[in-house]
Amino acid sequence: MKSSFIIVGSFVLGCLLAWLGWLHEDILQHSGEFSMYILYLLMFTVGVSIGSDRKLPEILKSQTPRILLVPLATVVGTLIAGLIVSFFISRWSISECLSVGFGFGYYSLSSILITQLKASSIGVQAAAELGTIALIANVIRELYVLLFTPLIVKYFGRLAPICAGGATTMDTTLPVITRFSGRDMVFISIIHAVIVDFSVPFFVGFFCSL
């Protein structure tokens, strides 16, 4: 939860500095390029994090193909939710609403991708707005799991918080999922997050291209 507040605080700080004119003009002009370099670094560190886990091959071998139904349920549930929400929001198209939803809680990656990919089609300002929505929506998704996992488990079952957590279930939300869903859900949470993590650039990129 602390990391989520730091991310949001950094975003708000950047908005204030730019609005007050305290940033050098070169930084403002090349902010898009800086974002892409940060994105490349982010993807590199994600790869390092996954590749450095020596238990990952053992985890993968110990699970049956049925485990793939969990990330599949996450994708289908997110798709349905995104479609429903899009009917109540006239400002954004269905594909734009889905691009936000398919961030799967990966707010840092999805917000940068959306801002960059949509700039050419809807304009820089609108793309930045949509990226901001993606940031806030996916932070809320993570906070929702952190705060309400006991209730989610009680009313929807032990796998429900894993689907709700999306890409966060191998890091920030893993402790709370382990506590309330059980330690036997740890491997499922990790594999689910790995698959969903890798799918974010593809899903977001696809919906942004529509």
CSV table of C-alpha atoms in Angstrom, one decimal:
chain,number,residue,atom,x,y,z
A,1,MET,CA,0.0,0.0,0.0
A,2,LYS,CA,2.9,2.4,0.8
A,3,SER,CA,4.3,2.0,-2.7
A,4,SER,CA,0.9,2.9,-4.2
A,5,PHE,CA,0.8,6.1,-2.3
A,6,ILE,CA,4.4,6.9,-3.3
A,7,ILE,CA,3.5,6.4,-7.0
A,8,VAL,CA,0.4,8.6,-6.7
A,9,GLY,CA,2.4,11.2,-4.7
A,10,SER,CA,5.1,11.3,-7.4
A,11,PHE,CA,2.5,11.8,-10.1
A,12,VAL,CA,0.8,14.7,-8.2
A,13,LEU,CA,4.2,16.3,-7.6
A,14,GLY,CA,5.1,16.1,-11.3
A,15,CYS,CA,1.8,17.8,-12.2
A,16,LEU,CA,2.4,20.5,-9.7
A,17,LEU,CA,5.9,21.2,-10.8
A,18,ALA,CA,4.9,21.4,-14.5
A,19,TRP,CA,1.8,23.5,-13.7
A,20,LEU,CA,3.8,26.0,-11.6
A,21,GLY,CA,6.5,26.2,-14.3
A,22,TRP,CA,9.3,25.0,-12.1
A,23,LEU,CA,10.6,22.5,-14.7
A,24,HIS,CA,13.1,23.3,-17.4
A,25,GLU,CA,11.4,23.7,-20.9
A,26,ASP,CA,13.6,20.9,-22.3
A,27,ILE,CA,12.3,18.5,-19.8
A,28,LEU,CA,8.7,19.4,-20.7
A,29,GLN,CA,9.4,19.0,-24.4
A,30,HIS,CA,11.0,15.6,-24.1
A,31,SER,CA,8.9,14.2,-21.3
A,32,GLY,CA,7.5,11.6,-23.7
A,33,GLU,CA,10.9,10.3,-24.6
A,34,PHE,CA,11.9,10.1,-20.9
A,35,SER,CA,8.7,8.1,-20.3
A,36,MET,CA,9.7,5.5,-22.9
A,37,TYR,CA,13.2,5.1,-21.5
A,38,ILE,CA,11.7,4.6,-18.1
A,39,LEU,CA,9.3,2.1,-19.5
A,40,TYR,CA,12.2,0.1,-21.1
A,41,LEU,CA,14.0,0.1,-17.8
A,42,LEU,CA,10.9,-1.0,-16.0
A,43,MET,CA,10.4,-3.9,-18.4
A,44,PHE,CA,14.0,-4.9,-17.9
A,45,THR,CA,13.7,-4.9,-14.1
A,46,VAL,CA,10.5,-7.0,-14.4
A,47,GLY,CA,12.4,-9.5,-16.5
A,48,VAL,CA,15.2,-9.6,-14.0
A,49,SER,CA,12.8,-10.1,-11.1
A,50,ILE,CA,11.1,-13.0,-12.8
A,51,GLY,CA,14.3,-14.6,-14.2
A,52,SER,CA,16.1,-14.4,-10.8
A,53,ASP,CA,13.5,-16.5,-9.1
A,54,ARG,CA,15.2,-20.0,-9.1
A,55,LYS,CA,12.0,-21.7,-7.9
A,56,LEU,CA,10.0,-20.6,-10.9
A,57,PRO,CA,10.7,-23.7,-13.0
A,58,GLU,CA,9.8,-25.9,-10.0
A,59,ILE,CA,6.6,-23.9,-9.5
A,60,LEU,CA,5.6,-24.3,-13.1
A,61,LYS,CA,6.3,-28.0,-13.1
A,62,SER,CA,4.3,-28.6,-10.0
A,63,GLN,CA,1.1,-27.2,-11.4
A,64,THR,CA,-1.4,-28.7,-13.7
A,65,PRO,CA,-2.7,-27.0,-16.9
A,66,ARG,CA,-5.9,-26.2,-14.9
A,67,ILE,CA,-4.0,-23.4,-13.2
A,68,LEU,CA,-4.3,-21.4,-16.5
A,69,LEU,CA,-8.0,-21.1,-15.8
A,70,VAL,CA,-7.2,-18.5,-13.1
A,71,PRO,CA,-5.6,-15.9,-15.4
A,72,LEU,CA,-8.2,-16.8,-18.0
A,73,ALA,CA,-10.9,-15.9,-15.5
A,74,THR,CA,-9.1,-12.6,-14.8
A,75,VAL,CA,-9.0,-11.7,-18.5
A,76,VAL,CA,-12.7,-12.6,-19.0
A,77,GLY,CA,-13.8,-10.8,-15.9
A,78,THR,CA,-11.9,-7.7,-16.8
A,79,LEU,CA,-13.3,-7.8,-20.3
A,80,ILE,CA,-16.9,-8.0,-19.0
A,81,ALA,CA,-16.3,-5.3,-16.4
A,82,GLY,CA,-14.7,-3.0,-19.0
A,83,LEU,CA,-17.6,-3.4,-21.4
A,84,ILE,CA,-20.1,-2.7,-18.7
A,85,VAL,CA,-18.3,0.4,-17.5
A,86,SER,CA,-17.9,1.7,-21.1
A,87,PHE,CA,-21.7,2.0,-21.5
A,88,PHE,CA,-21.8,4.5,-18.6
A,89,ILE,CA,-18.9,6.6,-19.9
A,90,SER,CA,-19.5,8.7,-23.0
A,91,ARG,CA,-16.1,10.5,-22.8
A,92,TRP,CA,-14.1,7.4,-23.8
A,93,SER,CA,-14.6,4.7,-26.4
A,94,ILE,CA,-15.1,1.0,-25.5
A,95,SER,CA,-11.5,0.2,-26.6
A,96,GLU,CA,-10.1,3.1,-24.5
A,97,CYS,CA,-12.1,1.8,-21.4
A,98,LEU,CA,-10.7,-1.7,-22.0
A,99,SER,CA,-7.2,-0.4,-22.4
A,100,VAL,CA,-7.5,1.1,-18.9
A,101,GLY,CA,-9.0,-2.1,-17.4
A,102,PHE,CA,-6.5,-4.4,-19.0
A,103,GLY,CA,-3.7,-2.7,-17.0
A,104,PHE,CA,-4.5,-5.5,-14.5
A,105,GLY,CA,-3.4,-3.3,-11.6
A,106,TYR,CA,0.0,-2.7,-13.2
A,107,TYR,CA,-0.4,1.1,-13.0
A,108,SER,CA,3.1,2.2,-13.7
A,109,LEU,CA,3.4,0.3,-17.0
A,110,SER,CA,-0.2,0.7,-18.3
A,111,SER,CA,-0.4,4.4,-17.7
A,112,ILE,CA,2.9,5.0,-19.6
A,113,LEU,CA,1.8,2.7,-22.4
A,114,ILE,CA,-1.6,4.3,-22.9
A,115,THR,CA,-0.2,7.9,-22.7
A,116,GLN,CA,2.4,7.0,-25.4
A,117,LEU,CA,0.3,4.9,-27.7
A,118,LYS,CA,-2.8,7.1,-27.7
A,119,ALA,CA,-1.0,10.4,-28.2
A,120,SER,CA,-1.0,10.2,-32.0
A,121,SER,CA,-4.7,9.3,-32.3
A,122,ILE,CA,-6.4,11.4,-29.7
A,123,GLY,CA,-3.8,14.1,-29.0
A,124,VAL,CA,-1.2,14.5,-26.2
A,125,GLN,CA,-3.5,16.1,-23.7
A,126,ALA,CA,-6.3,13.5,-24.0
A,127,ALA,CA,-3.8,10.7,-24.0
A,128,ALA,CA,-2.2,12.1,-20.8
A,129,GLU,CA,-5.7,12.3,-19.3
A,130,LEU,CA,-6.5,8.7,-20.2
A,131,GLY,CA,-3.1,7.6,-18.9
A,132,THR,CA,-3.9,9.4,-15.6
A,133,ILE,CA,-7.2,7.5,-15.4
A,134,ALA,CA,-5.3,4.3,-16.0
A,135,LEU,CA,-2.9,5.1,-13.2
A,136,ILE,CA,-5.7,5.9,-10.7
A,137,ALA,CA,-7.9,3.0,-11.7
A,138,ASN,CA,-5.2,0.4,-11.4
A,139,VAL,CA,-3.9,1.8,-8.1
A,140,ILE,CA,-7.5,1.5,-6.8
A,141,ARG,CA,-7.6,-2.1,-8.0
A,142,GLU,CA,-4.6,-2.9,-5.9
A,143,LEU,CA,-5.9,-1.0,-2.9
A,144,TYR,CA,-9.2,-2.8,-3.2
A,145,VAL,CA,-7.5,-6.2,-2.8
A,146,LEU,CA,-5.3,-5.0,0.0
A,147,LEU,CA,-8.3,-3.6,2.0
A,148,PHE,CA,-11.1,-6.0,1.2
A,149,THR,CA,-9.5,-9.5,0.6
A,150,PRO,CA,-11.2,-10.9,3.8
A,151,LEU,CA,-14.6,-10.0,2.5
A,152,ILE,CA,-13.7,-11.1,-1.1
A,153,VAL,CA,-12.7,-14.5,0.2
A,154,LYS,CA,-15.7,-14.8,2.4
A,155,TYR,CA,-18.3,-14.1,-0.3
A,156,PHE,CA,-16.6,-15.1,-3.5
A,157,GLY,CA,-14.0,-17.8,-2.6
A,158,ARG,CA,-10.3,-18.1,-2.2
A,159,LEU,CA,-9.4,-17.6,-5.8
A,160,ALA,CA,-11.4,-14.4,-6.1
A,161,PRO,CA,-8.7,-12.0,-4.6
A,162,ILE,CA,-6.1,-13.5,-7.0
A,163,CYS,CA,-8.2,-12.6,-10.0
A,164,ALA,CA,-9.1,-9.2,-8.5
A,165,GLY,CA,-5.4,-8.5,-7.8
A,166,GLY,CA,-4.3,-9.0,-11.4
A,167,ALA,CA,-0.6,-8.4,-11.9
A,168,THR,CA,0.0,-7.5,-8.3
A,169,THR,CA,-0.5,-11.0,-6.9
A,170,MET,CA,3.2,-11.9,-6.8
A,171,ASP,CA,4.3,-8.8,-4.9
A,172,THR,CA,2.2,-6.2,-3.1
A,173,THR,CA,-1.0,-8.2,-2.7
A,174,LEU,CA,0.6,-11.6,-2.2
A,175,PRO,CA,1.0,-11.3,1.7
A,176,VAL,CA,-2.7,-10.5,2.2
A,177,ILE,CA,-3.8,-13.2,-0.3
A,178,THR,CA,-1.6,-15.8,1.5
A,179,ARG,CA,-3.0,-14.8,4.9
A,180,PHE,CA,-6.7,-15.0,4.0
A,181,SER,CA,-6.8,-17.5,1.0
A,182,GLY,CA,-4.2,-19.8,2.4
A,183,ARG,CA,-0.5,-20.7,1.8
A,184,ASP,CA,-1.5,-23.3,-0.8
A,185,MET,CA,-2.6,-20.3,-3.0
A,186,VAL,CA,0.9,-18.8,-3.2
A,187,PHE,CA,2.1,-20.7,-6.3
A,188,ILE,CA,-1.2,-20.0,-8.1
A,189,SER,CA,-0.8,-16.3,-7.2
A,190,ILE,CA,2.7,-16.2,-8.6
A,191,ILE,CA,2.0,-18.0,-11.8
A,192,HIS,CA,-1.1,-16.0,-12.3
A,193,ALA,CA,0.8,-12.7,-11.9
A,194,VAL,CA,3.6,-13.8,-14.2
A,195,ILE,CA,1.1,-14.6,-17.0
A,196,VAL,CA,-0.9,-11.4,-16.5
A,197,ASP,CA,2.3,-9.3,-16.2
A,198,PHE,CA,3.4,-10.4,-19.6
A,199,SER,CA,0.0,-9.9,-21.1
A,200,VAL,CA,-0.4,-6.2,-20.1
A,201,PRO,CA,1.7,-4.7,-23.0
A,202,PHE,CA,-0.1,-6.9,-25.5
A,203,PHE,CA,-3.6,-6.2,-24.3
A,204,VAL,CA,-3.1,-2.5,-23.7
A,205,GLY,CA,-1.3,-2.2,-27.1
A,206,PHE,CA,-4.1,-4.0,-28.9
A,207,PHE,CA,-6.9,-1.9,-27.4
A,208,CYS,CA,-5.0,1.3,-27.9
A,209,SER,CA,-4.6,0.5,-31.6
A,210,LEU,CA,-8.4,0.1,-32.2
